[in-house]
Amino acid sequence: DAGVIQSPRHEVTEMGQEVTLRCKPISGHNSLFWYRQTMMRGLELLIYFNNNVPIDDSGMPEDRFSAKMPNASFSTLKIQPSEPRDSAVYFCASREQGARGNEQFFGPGTRLTVL
Amino acid sequence: DQQVKQNSPSLSVQEGRISILNCDYTNSMFDYFLWYKKYPAEGPTFLISISSIKDKNEDGRFTVFLNKSAKHLSLHIVPSQPGDSAVYFCAASGAGGGADGLTFGKGTHLIIQP
């Protein structure tokens, strides 16, 4: 099993540009989560999907952030326009339906730098 | 308002001894608690979890203890090994009745010294 796959691993962009982060969850997992890690706030939940449907997006910081899950094997997190304060590591995680203990499997993350 | 707190940013332990990592929480609705381990440039890796109806869960060298009255949990690693050097995150999830997000502490950097 390849695990959760995220791309790109690193992204450097200029303020005002659109950024799209991609995630492929583990096959058979029906829940997908996007997290962001910063020095100030640590790891925080942005949004999660259950069976491709967004359940809770209360962690999305602003309207500049949007996430989609068009099918069970793909999700995107988009920032438009990007700002320097969006610089962080963005993690995607997936969870198997019925998993006890809410164990989530994380991808390697995308390190985003907005200049 | 931090609902999950890890008050020790770092901890240094000699190889072969016990490592004890602590975590406090404020939300009594949390029903599962998890520990994750993270190496640099990698995503967090699940270690062990415990349900709020239990007070102890053990898996090999790792044991998690939960004290609900004190809203406190701890992870014990015995014996500590050099490969255990990493950042450890405590996380909690609420009674969502299904998939719900994790609330993380800010992590404790564990350093195992030879």
PDB file of C-alpha atoms in Angstrom:
ATOM      1  CA  ASP A   1       0.000   0.000   0.000  1.00  0.00           C
ATOM      2  CA  ALA A   2       1.458   3.374  -1.052  1.00  0.00           C
ATOM      3  CA  GLY A   3      -0.073   5.268   1.826  1.00  0.00           C
ATOM      4  CA  VAL A   4      -1.467   8.772   1.509  1.00  0.00           C
ATOM      5  CA  ILE A   5       0.123  10.584  -1.412  1.00  0.00           C
ATOM      6  CA  GLN A   6       0.532  14.355  -1.515  1.00  0.00           C
ATOM      7  CA  SER A   7       1.856  16.589  -4.255  1.00  0.00           C
ATOM      8  CA  PRO A   8       3.812  18.694  -4.615  1.00  0.00           C
ATOM      9  CA  ARG A   9       6.153  18.044  -1.664  1.00  0.00           C
ATOM     10  CA  HIS A  10       7.438  21.604  -1.819  1.00  0.00           C
ATOM     11  CA  GLU A  11       5.878  24.708  -3.317  1.00  0.00           C
ATOM     12  CA  VAL A  12       7.368  28.182  -3.486  1.00  0.00           C
ATOM     13  CA  THR A  13       5.185  30.910  -4.893  1.00  0.00           C
ATOM     14  CA  GLU A  14       4.746  34.648  -4.817  1.00  0.00           C
ATOM     15  CA  MET A  15       2.072  36.518  -2.948  1.00  0.00           C
ATOM     16  CA  GLY A  16      -1.129  36.773  -4.951  1.00  0.00           C
ATOM     17  CA  GLN A  17      -0.622  33.564  -6.901  1.00  0.00           C
ATOM     18  CA  GLU A  18      -3.012  30.627  -6.809  1.00  0.00           C
ATOM     19  CA  VAL A  19      -1.768  27.484  -5.100  1.00  0.00           C
ATOM     20  CA  THR A  20      -3.272  24.006  -5.453  1.00  0.00           C
ATOM     21  CA  LEU A  21      -2.294  21.150  -3.174  1.00  0.00           C
ATOM     22  CA  ARG A  22      -3.260  17.595  -4.047  1.00  0.00           C
ATOM     23  CA  CYS A  23      -3.983  14.469  -2.067  1.00  0.00           C
ATOM     24  CA  LYS A  24      -4.700  10.842  -2.853  1.00  0.00           C
ATOM     25  CA  PRO A  25      -6.036   8.962   0.180  1.00  0.00           C
ATOM     26  CA  ILE A  26      -5.443   5.311   0.940  1.00  0.00           C
ATOM     27  CA  SER A  27      -7.701   3.136  -1.192  1.00  0.00           C
ATOM     28  CA  GLY A  28     -10.811   2.118   0.714  1.00  0.00           C
ATOM     29  CA  HIS A  29     -10.635   4.952   3.229  1.00  0.00           C
ATOM     30  CA  ASN A  30     -13.814   6.979   3.213  1.00  0.00           C
ATOM     31  CA  SER A  31     -12.766   9.989   5.308  1.00  0.00           C
ATOM     32  CA  LEU A  32     -10.206  12.604   4.305  1.00  0.00           C
ATOM     33  CA  PHE A  33      -8.757  15.405   6.412  1.00  0.00           C
ATOM     34  CA  TRP A  34      -6.656  18.476   5.636  1.00  0.00           C
ATOM     35  CA  TYR A  35      -4.408  19.837   8.396  1.00  0.00           C
ATOM     36  CA  ARG A  36      -1.965  22.741   8.551  1.00  0.00           C
ATOM     37  CA  GLN A  37       1.134  22.938  10.735  1.00  0.00           C
ATOM     38  CA  THR A  38       2.716  26.246  11.724  1.00  0.00           C
ATOM     39  CA  MET A  39       5.143  27.175  14.474  1.00  0.00           C
ATOM     40  CA  MET A  40       2.598  29.442  16.137  1.00  0.00           C
ATOM     41  CA  ARG A  41      -0.509  27.270  16.009  1.00  0.00           C
ATOM     42  CA  GLY A  42       0.868  23.754  15.678  1.00  0.00           C
ATOM     43  CA  LEU A  43      -1.208  21.158  13.801  1.00  0.00           C
ATOM     44  CA  GLU A  44      -4.752  22.318  13.176  1.00  0.00           C
ATOM     45  CA  LEU A  45      -7.657  20.821  11.271  1.00  0.00           C
ATOM     46  CA  LEU A  46      -8.809  22.808   8.253  1.00  0.00           C
ATOM     47  CA  ILE A  47     -11.581  20.656   6.765  1.00  0.00           C
ATOM     48  CA  TYR A  48     -12.673  17.062   6.517  1.00  0.00           C
ATOM     49  CA  PHE A  49     -14.750  14.985   4.124  1.00  0.00           C
ATOM     50  CA  ASN A  50     -16.795  11.872   4.721  1.00  0.00           C
ATOM     51  CA  ASN A  51     -17.696   9.875   1.596  1.00  0.00           C
ATOM     52  CA  ASN A  52     -16.547  12.823  -0.556  1.00  0.00           C
ATOM     53  CA  VAL A  53     -18.903  15.250   1.227  1.00  0.00           C
ATOM     54  CA  PRO A  54     -17.460  18.163   3.250  1.00  0.00           C
ATOM     55  CA  ILE A  55     -18.570  17.707   6.863  1.00  0.00           C
ATOM     56  CA  ASP A  56     -16.806  20.456   8.780  1.00  0.00           C
ATOM     57  CA  ASP A  57     -14.930  23.375   7.222  1.00  0.00           C
ATOM     58  CA  SER A  58     -14.906  25.567  10.315  1.00  0.00           C
ATOM     59  CA  GLY A  59     -11.112  25.378  10.426  1.00  0.00           C
ATOM     60  CA  MET A  60     -10.662  26.965   7.003  1.00  0.00           C
ATOM     61  CA  PRO A  61      -9.082  30.328   7.830  1.00  0.00           C
ATOM     62  CA  GLU A  62     -10.635  32.511   5.144  1.00  0.00           C
ATOM     63  CA  ASP A  63     -12.601  32.501   1.912  1.00  0.00           C
ATOM     64  CA  ARG A  64      -9.283  32.416   0.099  1.00  0.00           C
ATOM     65  CA  PHE A  65      -9.134  28.737   1.056  1.00  0.00           C
ATOM     66  CA  SER A  66     -11.274  26.114  -0.644  1.00  0.00           C
ATOM     67  CA  ALA A  67     -11.217  22.322  -0.781  1.00  0.00           C
ATOM     68  CA  LYS A  68     -12.853  19.786  -3.031  1.00  0.00           C
ATOM     69  CA  MET A  69     -13.149  16.038  -3.208  1.00  0.00           C
ATOM     70  CA  PRO A  70     -14.554  15.151  -6.635  1.00  0.00           C
ATOM     71  CA  ASN A  71     -14.141  11.408  -6.080  1.00  0.00           C
ATOM     72  CA  ALA A  72     -13.008   8.915  -3.460  1.00  0.00           C
ATOM     73  CA  SER A  73      -9.406   8.941  -4.616  1.00  0.00           C
ATOM     74  CA  PHE A  74      -8.607  12.621  -5.001  1.00  0.00           C
ATOM     75  CA  SER A  75      -8.846  15.898  -3.102  1.00  0.00           C
ATOM     76  CA  THR A  76      -7.489  19.395  -3.609  1.00  0.00           C
ATOM     77  CA  LEU A  77      -6.861  22.320  -1.297  1.00  0.00           C
ATOM     78  CA  LYS A  78      -6.689  25.640  -3.106  1.00  0.00           C
ATOM     79  CA  ILE A  79      -5.506  29.027  -1.875  1.00  0.00           C
ATOM     80  CA  GLN A  80      -6.380  32.012  -4.055  1.00  0.00           C
ATOM     81  CA  PRO A  81      -4.833  34.509  -3.684  1.00  0.00           C
ATOM     82  CA  SER A  82      -1.966  33.260  -1.526  1.00  0.00           C
ATOM     83  CA  GLU A  83      -0.366  35.411   1.193  1.00  0.00           C
ATOM     84  CA  PRO A  84       2.951  35.083   3.090  1.00  0.00           C
ATOM     85  CA  ARG A  85       1.077  34.083   6.281  1.00  0.00           C
ATOM     86  CA  ASP A  86      -0.184  30.984   4.448  1.00  0.00           C
ATOM     87  CA  SER A  87       3.358  29.581   4.564  1.00  0.00           C
ATOM     88  CA  ALA A  88       3.127  26.295   6.444  1.00  0.00           C
ATOM     89  CA  VAL A  89       3.224  22.524   6.022  1.00  0.00           C
ATOM     90  CA  TYR A  90      -0.096  21.155   4.817  1.00  0.00           C
ATOM     91  CA  PHE A  91      -0.940  17.543   5.632  1.00  0.00           C
ATOM     92  CA  CYS A  92      -3.614  15.318   4.213  1.00  0.00           C
ATOM     93  CA  ALA A  93      -4.822  12.303   6.198  1.00  0.00           C
ATOM     94  CA  SER A  94      -7.311   9.531   5.564  1.00  0.00           C
ATOM     95  CA  ARG A  95      -9.298   7.164   7.758  1.00  0.00           C
ATOM     96  CA  GLU A  96     -10.971   3.838   7.174  1.00  0.00           C
ATOM     97  CA  GLN A  97     -14.698   3.631   7.697  1.00  0.00           C
ATOM     98  CA  GLY A  98     -15.463   2.060  11.045  1.00  0.00           C
ATOM     99  CA  ALA A  99     -11.901   2.339  12.291  1.00  0.00           C
ATOM    100  CA  ARG A 100     -11.832   2.238  16.040  1.00  0.00           C
ATOM    101  CA  GLY A 101     -10.070   5.054  17.833  1.00  0.00           C
ATOM    102  CA  ASN A 102     -10.226   7.473  14.889  1.00  0.00           C
ATOM    103  CA  GLU A 103      -6.760   6.409  13.709  1.00  0.00           C
ATOM    104  CA  GLN A 104      -5.819   8.611  10.786  1.00  0.00           C
ATOM    105  CA  PHE A 105      -2.989   7.993   8.322  1.00  0.00           C
ATOM    106  CA  PHE A 106      -1.021  11.038   7.273  1.00  0.00           C
ATOM    107  CA  GLY A 107       0.736  11.872   4.043  1.00  0.00           C
ATOM    108  CA  PRO A 108       4.247  13.353   3.986  1.00  0.00           C
ATOM    109  CA  GLY A 109       2.953  16.899   3.706  1.00  0.00           C
ATOM    110  CA  THR A 110       3.423  19.820   1.316  1.00  0.00           C
ATOM    111  CA  ARG A 111       5.728  22.578   2.501  1.00  0.00           C
ATOM    112  CA  LEU A 112       4.326  25.840   1.135  1.00  0.00           C
ATOM    113  CA  THR A 113       6.363  29.046   1.062  1.00  0.00           C
ATOM    114  CA  VAL A 114       4.667  32.239  -0.081  1.00  0.00           C
ATOM    115  CA  LEU A 115       7.113  35.064  -0.757  1.00  0.00           C
TER     116      LEU A 115
ATOM    117  CA  ASP B   1      -7.870  28.385  23.553  1.00  0.00           C
ATOM    118  CA  GLN B   2      -5.775  25.235  23.526  1.00  0.00           C
ATOM    119  CA  GLN B   3      -7.898  22.193  24.284  1.00  0.00           C
ATOM    120  CA  VAL B   4      -4.939  19.803  24.221  1.00  0.00           C
ATOM    121  CA  LYS B   5      -1.732  20.856  25.920  1.00  0.00           C
ATOM    122  CA  GLN B   6       1.737  19.387  26.003  1.00  0.00           C
ATOM    123  CA  ASN B   7       3.623  21.547  28.442  1.00  0.00           C
ATOM    124  CA  SER B   8       7.085  20.128  27.839  1.00  0.00           C
ATOM    125  CA  PRO B   9       8.504  21.267  24.488  1.00  0.00           C
ATOM    126  CA  SER B  10      11.409  18.869  24.877  1.00  0.00           C
ATOM    127  CA  LEU B  11      12.545  15.892  26.944  1.00  0.00           C
ATOM    128  CA  SER B  12      15.933  14.216  27.114  1.00  0.00           C
ATOM    129  CA  VAL B  13      16.191  10.586  28.274  1.00  0.00           C
ATOM    130  CA  GLN B  14      19.048   8.140  28.442  1.00  0.00           C
ATOM    131  CA  GLU B  15      18.869   5.071  26.215  1.00  0.00           C
ATOM    132  CA  GLY B  16      17.354   2.092  28.022  1.00  0.00           C
ATOM    133  CA  ARG B  17      15.487   4.227  30.569  1.00  0.00           C
ATOM    134  CA  ILE B  18      11.782   5.068  30.625  1.00  0.00           C
ATOM    135  CA  SER B  19      10.445   8.048  28.659  1.00  0.00           C
ATOM    136  CA  ILE B  20       7.259   9.639  30.001  1.00  0.00           C
ATOM    137  CA  LEU B  21       5.437  12.171  27.859  1.00  0.00           C
ATOM    138  CA  ASN B  22       2.522  14.078  29.331  1.00  0.00           C
ATOM    139  CA  CYS B  23      -0.623  15.634  27.904  1.00  0.00           C
ATOM    140  CA  ASP B  24      -3.523  17.565  29.442  1.00  0.00           C
ATOM    141  CA  TYR B  25      -6.888  18.347  27.916  1.00  0.00           C
ATOM    142  CA  THR B  26      -9.818  20.591  28.788  1.00  0.00           C
ATOM    143  CA  ASN B  27     -12.753  19.267  26.741  1.00  0.00           C
ATOM    144  CA  SER B  28     -14.610  16.523  28.611  1.00  0.00           C
ATOM    145  CA  MET B  29     -16.381  15.521  25.373  1.00  0.00           C
ATOM    146  CA  PHE B  30     -13.247  13.960  23.930  1.00  0.00           C
ATOM    147  CA  ASP B  31     -13.771  10.213  23.602  1.00  0.00           C
ATOM    148  CA  TYR B  32     -10.538   8.989  22.015  1.00  0.00           C
ATOM    149  CA  PHE B  33      -6.968   9.992  22.622  1.00  0.00           C
ATOM    150  CA  LEU B  34      -4.081   9.203  20.311  1.00  0.00           C
ATOM    151  CA  TRP B  35      -0.324   9.550  20.241  1.00  0.00           C
ATOM    152  CA  TYR B  36       1.549  10.261  17.040  1.00  0.00           C
ATOM    153  CA  LYS B  37       5.272  10.264  16.350  1.00  0.00           C
ATOM    154  CA  LYS B  38       6.820  12.574  13.792  1.00  0.00           C
ATOM    155  CA  TYR B  39      10.243  12.620  12.172  1.00  0.00           C
ATOM    156  CA  PRO B  40      11.464  15.712  10.280  1.00  0.00           C
ATOM    157  CA  ALA B  41      10.091  16.066   6.735  1.00  0.00           C
ATOM    158  CA  GLU B  42       7.595  13.248   7.303  1.00  0.00           C
ATOM    159  CA  GLY B  43       3.946  13.105   8.253  1.00  0.00           C
ATOM    160  CA  PRO B  44       2.837  12.066  11.743  1.00  0.00           C
ATOM    161  CA  THR B  45       2.709   8.298  12.300  1.00  0.00           C
ATOM    162  CA  PHE B  46       0.120   6.726  14.571  1.00  0.00           C
ATOM    163  CA  LEU B  47       1.532   5.049  17.678  1.00  0.00           C
ATOM    164  CA  ILE B  48      -1.213   4.104  20.088  1.00  0.00           C
ATOM    165  CA  SER B  49      -4.687   5.201  21.154  1.00  0.00           C
ATOM    166  CA  ILE B  50      -6.998   4.849  24.129  1.00  0.00           C
ATOM    167  CA  SER B  51     -10.737   5.109  24.531  1.00  0.00           C
ATOM    168  CA  SER B  52     -12.121   7.367  27.236  1.00  0.00           C
ATOM    169  CA  ILE B  53     -13.744   4.319  28.873  1.00  0.00           C
ATOM    170  CA  LYS B  54     -10.337   2.785  29.591  1.00  0.00           C
ATOM    171  CA  ASP B  55      -7.462   3.868  31.774  1.00  0.00           C
ATOM    172  CA  LYS B  56      -4.608   1.952  30.172  1.00  0.00           C
ATOM    173  CA  ASN B  57      -3.619   0.572  26.794  1.00  0.00           C
ATOM    174  CA  GLU B  58      -0.398  -1.229  26.044  1.00  0.00           C
ATOM    175  CA  ASP B  59       1.357  -2.092  22.784  1.00  0.00           C
ATOM    176  CA  GLY B  60       4.833  -3.482  23.053  1.00  0.00           C
ATOM    177  CA  ARG B  61       7.156  -0.850  24.516  1.00  0.00           C
ATOM    178  CA  PHE B  62       4.405   1.782  24.467  1.00  0.00           C
ATOM    179  CA  THR B  63       1.766   2.253  27.159  1.00  0.00           C
ATOM    180  CA  VAL B  64      -0.765   5.058  27.387  1.00  0.00           C
ATOM    181  CA  PHE B  65      -2.427   5.924  30.692  1.00  0.00           C
ATOM    182  CA  LEU B  66      -5.594   8.002  30.973  1.00  0.00           C
ATOM    183  CA  ASN B  67      -6.767   9.800  34.104  1.00  0.00           C
ATOM    184  CA  LYS B  68     -10.185  11.226  33.243  1.00  0.00           C
ATOM    185  CA  SER B  69     -10.752  12.966  36.545  1.00  0.00           C
ATOM    186  CA  ALA B  70      -7.527  14.899  36.073  1.00  0.00           C
ATOM    187  CA  LYS B  71      -8.010  15.232  32.285  1.00  0.00           C
ATOM    188  CA  HIS B  72      -4.506  13.930  31.873  1.00  0.00           C
ATOM    189  CA  LEU B  73      -2.840  11.259  29.797  1.00  0.00           C
ATOM    190  CA  SER B  74       0.694  10.047  29.483  1.00  0.00           C
ATOM    191  CA  LEU B  75       2.744   7.916  27.114  1.00  0.00           C
ATOM    192  CA  HIS B  76       5.380   5.626  28.572  1.00  0.00           C
ATOM    193  CA  ILE B  77       8.138   4.190  26.408  1.00  0.00           C
ATOM    194  CA  VAL B  78      10.144   1.382  27.981  1.00  0.00           C
ATOM    195  CA  PRO B  79      12.956   0.868  27.251  1.00  0.00           C
ATOM    196  CA  SER B  80      13.789   3.976  25.252  1.00  0.00           C
ATOM    197  CA  GLN B  81      15.782   3.425  22.071  1.00  0.00           C
ATOM    198  CA  PRO B  82      17.699   5.835  19.821  1.00  0.00           C
ATOM    199  CA  GLY B  83      15.056   5.448  17.083  1.00  0.00           C
ATOM    200  CA  ASP B  84      12.482   6.859  19.474  1.00  0.00           C
ATOM    201  CA  SER B  85      14.020  10.317  19.087  1.00  0.00           C
ATOM    202  CA  ALA B  86      11.257  12.317  17.392  1.00  0.00           C
ATOM    203  CA  VAL B  87       8.480  14.784  18.111  1.00  0.00           C
ATOM    204  CA  TYR B  88       5.483  13.202  19.853  1.00  0.00           C
ATOM    205  CA  PHE B  89       2.018  14.650  19.468  1.00  0.00           C
ATOM    206  CA  CYS B  90      -0.920  14.010  21.716  1.00  0.00           C
ATOM    207  CA  ALA B  91      -4.288  14.224  19.930  1.00  0.00           C
ATOM    208  CA  ALA B  92      -7.923  13.917  20.866  1.00  0.00           C
ATOM    209  CA  SER B  93     -11.200  13.441  19.055  1.00  0.00           C
ATOM    210  CA  GLY B  94     -14.753  14.215  20.124  1.00  0.00           C
ATOM    211  CA  ALA B  95     -17.923  12.162  20.147  1.00  0.00           C
ATOM    212  CA  GLY B  96     -18.652  12.820  16.514  1.00  0.00           C
ATOM    213  CA  GLY B  97     -20.403   9.526  15.908  1.00  0.00           C
ATOM    214  CA  GLY B  98     -18.283   9.098  12.815  1.00  0.00           C
ATOM    215  CA  ALA B  99     -15.302  10.656  11.153  1.00  0.00           C
ATOM    216  CA  ASP B 100     -14.116  13.787  12.901  1.00  0.00           C
ATOM    217  CA  GLY B 101     -10.940  15.743  13.066  1.00  0.00           C
ATOM    218  CA  LEU B 102      -8.169  15.474  15.608  1.00  0.00           C
ATOM    219  CA  THR B 103      -7.214  18.239  18.009  1.00  0.00           C
ATOM    220  CA  PHE B 104      -3.464  18.192  18.535  1.00  0.00           C
ATOM    221  CA  GLY B 105      -1.111  19.384  21.217  1.00  0.00           C
ATOM    222  CA  LYS B 106       1.977  21.280  20.110  1.00  0.00           C
ATOM    223  CA  GLY B 107       4.271  18.324  20.575  1.00  0.00           C
ATOM    224  CA  THR B 108       7.178  17.219  22.739  1.00  0.00           C
ATOM    225  CA  HIS B 109      10.592  16.695  21.186  1.00  0.00           C
ATOM    226  CA  LEU B 110      11.996  13.508  22.710  1.00  0.00           C
ATOM    227  CA  ILE B 111      15.762  13.092  22.551  1.00  0.00           C
ATOM    228  CA  ILE B 112      17.223   9.703  23.460  1.00  0.00           C
ATOM    229  CA  GLN B 113      20.833  10.005  24.505  1.00  0.00           C
ATOM    230  CA  PRO B 114      23.242   7.051  24.138  1.00  0.00           C
TER     231      PRO B 114
END
